[in-house]
mmCIF file of C-alpha atoms in Angstrom:
data_model
loop_
_atom_site.group_PDB
_atom_site.id
_atom_site.type_symbol
_atom_site.label_atom_id
_atom_site.label_comp_id
_atom_site.label_asym_id
_atom_site.label_seq_id
_atom_site.Cartn_x
_atom_site.Cartn_y
_atom_site.Cartn_z
ATOM 1 C CA MET A 1 150.079 152.807 86.506
ATOM 2 C CA LYS A 2 146.830 154.798 85.602
ATOM 3 C CA LEU A 3 146.931 156.745 88.719
ATOM 4 C CA THR A 4 150.771 157.370 88.580
ATOM 5 C CA LYS A 5 150.159 159.035 85.351
ATOM 6 C CA ILE A 6 146.961 160.969 86.303
ATOM 7 C CA THR A 7 149.066 162.376 89.470
ATOM 8 C CA ALA A 8 152.093 163.120 87.143
ATOM 9 C CA GLY A 9 149.667 164.937 84.432
ATOM 10 C CA LEU A 10 147.935 166.851 87.369
ATOM 11 C CA ALA A 11 151.267 168.070 88.840
ATOM 12 C CA ALA A 12 152.292 169.249 85.278
ATOM 13 C CA ILE A 13 149.094 171.133 84.771
ATOM 14 C CA SER A 14 150.073 172.645 88.333
ATOM 15 C CA MET A 15 153.649 174.030 87.366
ATOM 16 C CA LEU A 16 152.165 175.391 83.945
ATOM 17 C CA ALA A 17 149.424 177.045 85.961
ATOM 18 C CA VAL A 18 151.969 179.470 87.971
ATOM 19 C CA ALA A 19 154.930 179.964 85.215
ATOM 20 C CA THR A 20 155.982 183.390 85.245
ATOM 21 C CA SER A 21 155.592 183.575 81.276
ATOM 22 C CA GLN A 22 151.969 183.252 81.226
ATOM 23 C CA ILE A 23 149.771 186.239 80.880
ATOM 24 C CA ALA A 24 146.442 186.836 82.348
ATOM 25 C CA PHE A 25 143.664 188.222 79.684
ATOM 26 C CA ALA A 26 141.192 190.570 81.254
ATOM 27 C CA GLU A 27 138.521 189.877 78.582
ATOM 28 C CA ASP A 28 138.556 186.351 79.979
ATOM 29 C CA ALA A 29 137.505 187.367 83.375
ATOM 30 C CA VAL A 30 136.020 184.861 85.500
ATOM 31 C CA LYS A 31 134.149 184.907 89.027
ATOM 32 C CA LEU A 32 134.242 182.557 91.680
ATOM 33 C CA THR A 33 131.117 183.188 94.303
ATOM 34 C CA ALA A 34 130.617 181.191 97.439
ATOM 35 C CA GLU A 35 127.081 180.959 99.012
ATOM 36 C CA LYS A 36 125.843 182.635 102.239
ATOM 37 C CA VAL A 37 124.092 179.957 104.019
ATOM 38 C CA THR A 38 122.421 179.909 107.563
ATOM 39 C CA ALA A 39 122.502 176.254 109.557
ATOM 40 C CA GLU A 40 120.962 175.455 112.861
ATOM 41 C CA GLN A 41 123.300 174.628 115.553
ATOM 42 C CA GLY A 42 124.828 171.072 115.369
ATOM 43 C CA SER A 43 123.096 170.453 111.885
ATOM 44 C CA ASP A 44 124.564 169.583 108.643
ATOM 45 C CA PHE A 45 124.932 172.249 105.961
ATOM 46 C CA THR A 46 125.745 172.462 101.904
ATOM 47 C CA LEU A 47 127.423 175.568 100.590
ATOM 48 C CA LYS A 48 128.244 175.988 96.665
ATOM 49 C CA VAL A 49 130.905 177.636 95.090
ATOM 50 C CA ASP A 50 130.014 178.694 91.722
ATOM 51 C CA LEU A 51 132.244 179.600 88.615
ATOM 52 C CA SER A 52 130.833 182.233 86.239
ATOM 53 C CA GLY A 53 131.913 184.044 83.199
ATOM 54 C CA ILE A 54 133.597 180.937 81.468
ATOM 55 C CA PRO A 55 135.650 181.869 78.337
ATOM 56 C CA GLU A 56 134.079 180.420 74.985
ATOM 57 C CA ASN A 57 137.159 178.050 74.559
ATOM 58 C CA GLY A 58 136.391 176.648 78.591
ATOM 59 C CA VAL A 59 138.364 175.966 81.628
ATOM 60 C CA SER A 60 140.715 172.946 81.937
ATOM 61 C CA ALA A 61 142.638 173.868 85.135
ATOM 62 C CA ALA A 62 142.104 175.613 88.392
ATOM 63 C CA GLU A 63 143.930 175.900 91.719
ATOM 64 C CA PHE A 64 142.649 177.723 94.826
ATOM 65 C CA SER A 65 141.795 177.704 98.367
ATOM 66 C CA VAL A 66 138.700 178.055 100.511
ATOM 67 C CA THR A 67 139.367 179.231 104.179
ATOM 68 C CA TYR A 68 136.963 179.332 107.013
ATOM 69 C CA ASP A 69 137.225 179.698 111.043
ATOM 70 C CA ALA A 70 137.362 176.001 112.079
ATOM 71 C CA SER A 71 135.952 177.215 115.632
ATOM 72 C CA VAL A 72 132.537 177.808 113.727
ATOM 73 C CA ILE A 73 132.414 174.972 111.261
ATOM 74 C CA THR A 74 133.516 171.556 110.748
ATOM 75 C CA ILE A 75 134.147 170.657 107.036
ATOM 76 C CA THR A 76 132.779 166.711 106.228
ATOM 77 C CA GLY A 77 133.031 166.910 102.453
ATOM 78 C CA ALA A 78 134.380 168.715 99.323
ATOM 79 C CA LYS A 79 133.499 167.591 95.768
ATOM 80 C CA ALA A 80 132.923 168.845 92.297
ATOM 81 C CA GLY A 81 130.194 170.377 91.216
ATOM 82 C CA ASP A 82 127.912 169.711 88.216
ATOM 83 C CA ILE A 83 129.541 171.663 85.860
ATOM 84 C CA VAL A 84 132.708 169.423 86.138
ATOM 85 C CA ASN A 85 133.303 166.328 84.234
ATOM 86 C CA THR A 86 135.066 163.661 86.087
ATOM 87 C CA THR A 87 133.263 160.415 84.719
ATOM 88 C CA SER A 88 135.732 159.749 82.076
ATOM 89 C CA ASP A 89 137.432 156.129 82.195
ATOM 90 C CA GLY A 90 140.246 156.686 79.906
ATOM 91 C CA PHE A 91 143.479 158.259 80.552
ATOM 92 C CA ASP A 92 143.486 160.548 77.438
ATOM 93 C CA ASP A 93 140.761 162.489 78.461
ATOM 94 C CA VAL A 94 140.195 162.355 82.099
ATOM 95 C CA ALA A 95 139.501 165.068 84.582
ATOM 96 C CA VAL A 96 141.023 165.195 87.938
ATOM 97 C CA PHE A 97 139.458 167.126 90.632
ATOM 98 C CA ASP A 98 141.019 167.042 94.283
ATOM 99 C CA ALA A 99 139.466 168.584 97.091
ATOM 100 C CA ASP A 100 141.688 168.345 100.085
ATOM 101 C CA TYR A 101 140.006 169.282 103.512
ATOM 102 C CA SER A 102 142.327 167.690 105.867
ATOM 103 C CA GLU A 103 143.945 170.757 106.991
ATOM 104 C CA ALA A 104 141.311 172.463 109.491
ATOM 105 C CA GLY A 105 140.632 176.075 108.176
ATOM 106 C CA ARG A 106 141.275 175.430 104.757
ATOM 107 C CA ILE A 107 140.152 173.358 101.716
ATOM 108 C CA THR A 108 142.592 172.922 98.744
ATOM 109 C CA ILE A 109 141.252 172.802 95.584
ATOM 110 C CA THR A 110 143.055 171.334 92.401
ATOM 111 C CA TYR A 111 141.322 170.899 89.175
ATOM 112 C CA GLY A 112 143.243 169.592 85.891
ATOM 113 C CA THR A 113 141.833 167.944 82.693
ATOM 114 C CA ILE A 114 143.976 165.892 80.432
ATOM 115 C CA GLY A 115 143.281 165.405 76.816
ATOM 116 C CA ASP A 116 140.869 167.536 74.176
ATOM 117 C CA ALA A 117 138.616 170.447 74.990
ATOM 118 C CA SER A 118 135.606 167.873 75.304
ATOM 119 C CA THR A 119 136.043 167.488 78.707
ATOM 120 C CA TRP A 120 136.544 171.021 79.549
ATOM 121 C CA VAL A 121 134.312 173.229 81.948
ATOM 122 C CA LYS A 122 131.985 175.137 79.364
ATOM 123 C CA ALA A 123 129.229 176.449 81.035
ATOM 124 C CA ASP A 124 128.737 178.611 84.006
ATOM 125 C CA GLY A 125 127.348 176.748 87.075
ATOM 126 C CA THR A 126 128.370 174.862 90.517
ATOM 127 C CA PHE A 127 132.180 174.251 90.424
ATOM 128 C CA LEU A 128 132.521 172.843 94.176
ATOM 129 C CA THR A 129 130.051 171.761 96.697
ATOM 130 C CA ILE A 130 130.885 171.834 100.275
ATOM 131 C CA THR A 131 129.322 169.935 103.249
ATOM 132 C CA GLY A 132 129.837 170.439 106.848
ATOM 133 C CA THR A 133 128.337 170.753 110.435
ATOM 134 C CA ALA A 134 127.365 173.920 112.151
ATOM 135 C CA SER A 135 130.017 172.943 115.204
ATOM 136 C CA GLY A 136 130.181 176.456 116.784
ATOM 137 C CA ALA A 137 128.125 178.411 119.008
ATOM 138 C CA ALA A 138 124.664 179.920 118.253
ATOM 139 C CA GLY A 139 124.903 183.446 116.870
ATOM 140 C CA SER A 140 128.482 182.756 115.607
ATOM 141 C CA ALA A 141 129.550 183.299 111.895
ATOM 142 C CA THR A 142 132.458 182.703 109.576
ATOM 143 C CA ASP A 143 133.550 184.162 106.317
ATOM 144 C CA ILE A 144 133.975 181.646 103.529
ATOM 145 C CA ASN A 145 136.997 183.140 101.618
ATOM 146 C CA ILE A 146 138.270 182.150 98.420
ATOM 147 C CA VAL A 147 142.112 182.698 98.244
ATOM 148 C CA ALA A 148 145.325 181.553 96.578
ATOM 149 C CA ILE A 149 146.305 177.810 96.999
ATOM 150 C CA ASP A 150 148.806 177.562 99.913
ATOM 151 C CA ARG A 151 152.002 175.936 98.102
ATOM 152 C CA PRO A 152 155.275 176.913 96.433
ATOM 153 C CA TYR A 153 155.563 177.768 93.025
ATOM 154 C CA TYR A 154 157.731 174.695 92.551
ATOM 155 C CA ASP A 155 159.410 172.096 94.523
ATOM 156 C CA GLY A 156 162.374 173.999 96.507
ATOM 157 C CA SER A 157 160.811 177.355 95.786
ATOM 158 C CA GLU A 158 160.930 179.964 98.826
ATOM 159 C CA SER A 159 158.022 181.774 97.226
ATOM 160 C CA THR A 160 154.313 180.580 97.396
ATOM 161 C CA ILE A 161 151.483 181.149 95.012
ATOM 162 C CA SER A 162 150.166 184.339 95.567
ATOM 163 C CA ASP A 163 147.202 184.541 92.838
ATOM 164 C CA ILE A 164 144.027 182.159 92.227
ATOM 165 C CA TYR A 165 144.329 180.203 88.724
ATOM 166 C CA VAL A 166 141.562 179.450 86.484
ATOM 167 C CA GLY A 167 142.338 178.823 82.917
ATOM 168 C CA SER A 168 143.287 176.484 80.104
ATOM 169 C CA VAL A 169 146.209 174.412 78.945
ATOM 170 C CA ASP A 170 145.670 172.627 75.716
ATOM 171 C CA GLY A 171 147.398 169.594 74.208
ATOM 172 C CA ASP A 172 150.561 171.629 73.089
ATOM 173 C CA ASP A 173 150.953 173.151 76.583
ATOM 174 C CA ASN A 174 149.868 176.380 75.781
ATOM 175 C CA VAL A 175 148.668 178.236 78.800
ATOM 176 C CA THR A 176 145.737 180.894 79.111
ATOM 177 C CA ASN A 177 144.869 182.424 82.517
ATOM 178 C CA CYS A 178 141.967 184.130 83.458
ATOM 179 C CA ALA A 179 141.495 187.299 85.273
ATOM 180 C CA VAL A 180 139.626 185.966 88.378
ATOM 181 C CA SER A 181 137.390 188.038 91.105
ATOM 182 C CA VAL A 182 135.881 186.382 93.742
ATOM 183 C CA VAL A 183 132.648 186.728 96.242
ATOM 184 C CA ALA A 184 133.112 185.576 99.896
ATOM 185 C CA GLY A 185 130.462 183.318 101.040
ATOM 186 C CA SER A 186 129.575 182.840 104.878
ATOM 187 C CA VAL A 187 128.135 180.493 107.181
ATOM 188 C CA THR A 188 125.831 181.710 109.909
ATOM 189 C CA ILE A 189 124.770 179.408 113.094
ATOM 190 C CA SER A 190 121.217 179.770 114.547
ATOM 191 C CA GLY A 191 119.935 178.352 117.875
ATOM 192 C CA ASP A 192 116.547 177.253 118.518
ATOM 193 C CA GLY A 193 114.984 179.576 116.417
ATOM 194 C CA ASP A 194 116.226 182.308 113.767
ATOM 195 C CA VAL A 195 119.366 184.275 114.616
ATOM 196 C CA THR A 196 118.641 187.731 115.490
ATOM 197 C CA ASP A 197 120.462 191.203 115.880
ATOM 198 C CA SER A 198 119.787 191.194 119.681
ATOM 199 C CA THR A 199 121.556 193.082 121.968
ATOM 200 C CA ARG A 200 119.428 192.549 124.823
ATOM 201 C CA LYS A 201 121.120 191.723 128.010
ATOM 202 C CA GLY A 202 120.706 188.085 129.124
ATOM 203 C CA ASP A 203 119.687 187.031 125.368
ATOM 204 C CA ALA A 204 122.636 184.400 125.223
ATOM 205 C CA ASN A 205 121.223 182.492 122.489
ATOM 206 C CA LEU A 206 120.320 185.452 120.391
ATOM 207 C CA ASP A 207 116.797 184.287 119.879
ATOM 208 C CA GLY A 208 115.124 187.642 120.933
ATOM 209 C CA ASN A 209 114.085 186.279 124.244
ATOM 210 C CA VAL A 210 115.398 186.107 127.778
ATOM 211 C CA ASP A 211 114.149 182.733 129.013
ATOM 212 C CA ILE A 212 115.565 179.260 130.348
ATOM 213 C CA LEU A 213 117.170 178.611 127.254
ATOM 214 C CA ASP A 214 119.681 181.615 127.891
ATOM 215 C CA ILE A 215 120.197 180.022 131.468
ATOM 216 C CA ILE A 216 121.149 176.632 129.558
ATOM 217 C CA THR A 217 123.398 178.427 127.329
ATOM 218 C CA VAL A 218 125.413 180.471 129.949
ATOM 219 C CA ASN A 219 125.541 177.476 132.487
ATOM 220 C CA LYS A 220 127.092 175.338 129.646
ATOM 221 C CA THR A 221 129.584 178.219 129.063
ATOM 222 C CA ILE A 222 130.540 178.288 132.533
ATOM 223 C CA LEU A 223 130.861 174.265 132.444
ATOM 224 C CA SER A 224 133.069 174.851 129.211
ATOM 225 C CA GLN A 225 130.653 172.672 127.200
ATOM 226 C CA LYS A 226 129.979 175.411 124.682
ATOM 227 C CA LYS A 227 131.520 178.141 123.291
ATOM 228 C CA LEU A 228 129.882 181.753 123.670
ATOM 229 C CA GLU A 229 131.267 184.634 121.644
ATOM 230 C CA GLY A 230 130.129 187.761 119.886
ATOM 231 C CA GLN A 231 127.023 189.415 121.068
ATOM 232 C CA GLY A 232 125.972 186.300 122.688
ATOM 233 C CA PHE A 233 128.584 186.448 125.151
ATOM 234 C CA LYS A 234 128.085 190.534 125.317
ATOM 235 C CA ASN A 235 124.485 189.552 126.075
ATOM 236 C CA ALA A 236 125.349 186.879 128.550
ATOM 237 C CA ASP A 237 128.097 188.995 130.697
ATOM 238 C CA ILE A 238 125.486 190.755 132.628
ATOM 239 C CA ASP A 239 127.835 192.529 135.197
ATOM 240 C CA GLY A 240 130.475 193.440 132.583
ATOM 241 C CA ASP A 241 133.458 191.943 133.795
ATOM 242 C CA SER A 242 134.026 190.080 130.564
ATOM 243 C CA ILE A 243 133.786 186.511 132.204
ATOM 244 C CA ILE A 244 130.695 184.184 131.973
ATOM 245 C CA SER A 245 130.144 183.342 135.619
ATOM 246 C CA PRO A 246 127.677 181.837 137.951
ATOM 247 C CA GLN A 247 126.856 185.385 138.863
ATOM 248 C CA ASP A 248 125.636 186.336 135.298
ATOM 249 C CA SER A 249 123.595 183.067 135.560
ATOM 250 C CA LEU A 250 121.863 183.974 138.681
ATOM 251 C CA SER A 251 121.057 187.483 137.352
ATOM 252 C CA ILE A 252 119.291 186.284 134.549
ATOM 253 C CA MET A 253 117.341 183.649 136.577
ATOM 254 C CA SER A 254 116.490 186.401 139.043
ATOM 255 C CA TYR A 255 115.049 188.307 135.882
ATOM 256 C CA ILE A 256 113.314 185.400 134.574
ATOM 257 C CA VAL A 257 111.360 184.666 137.807
ATOM 258 C CA LYS A 258 110.763 188.469 138.257
ATOM 259 C CA LEU A 259 113.078 189.044 141.401
ATOM 260 C CA ILE A 260 114.665 191.894 139.578
ATOM 261 C CA PRO A 261 113.017 194.305 137.149
ATOM 262 C CA GLU A 262 115.644 194.576 134.519
ATOM 263 C CA LEU A 263 119.259 193.419 133.960
#
């Protein structure tokens, strides 16, 4: 019964959050900022999304999505940050924070507090913590974008939500929307060393060197065990035919053992 009530209450907040009669107050502007992080290829990472500019009365509801390139990172978790109180046991003051990352490329965030303002977000800080794995190729990267939630305004609506919602809903169902600005983050994947801006022919793994590790990277690409793209692909495509082939691998090997002076 408790879960049913919470779900119904959260749905009601969601509907209030997108009511066409609401007015966004520019003086209550808030900012959502995603981190920029670097992770070793195949390793785990943590990325925070901060909420700042909290108005004096606080924030009791929010809806937005986080989008990313699923070929570069795999999301393994998403949870409320340290400024969100989700520890209350009673229905009257419970805060519901739902982070759905079941759809590759999108995390859907819905937050709503039912009850008095004591449970609202009142301070700037981390609103969302995302965990994942750097599953793409070394040298690849993805933007972490904060966008409007992807759902209809209401059941049966042909229009979808076009704005990020952050605001408050009081006990009398009075709704206040905040103007929202966003700062995108990113995840950059490094290899067996720091990712560089290398444009050196043969430097497939973008570590600034041309060595046996580049041969391994190219051979894995040929065998479809690794996805090579961006500058790493350009560096590995020695003959410039837009295909990573055994000939490219052989050319790099010939350079390494000094059979040819340059690539």
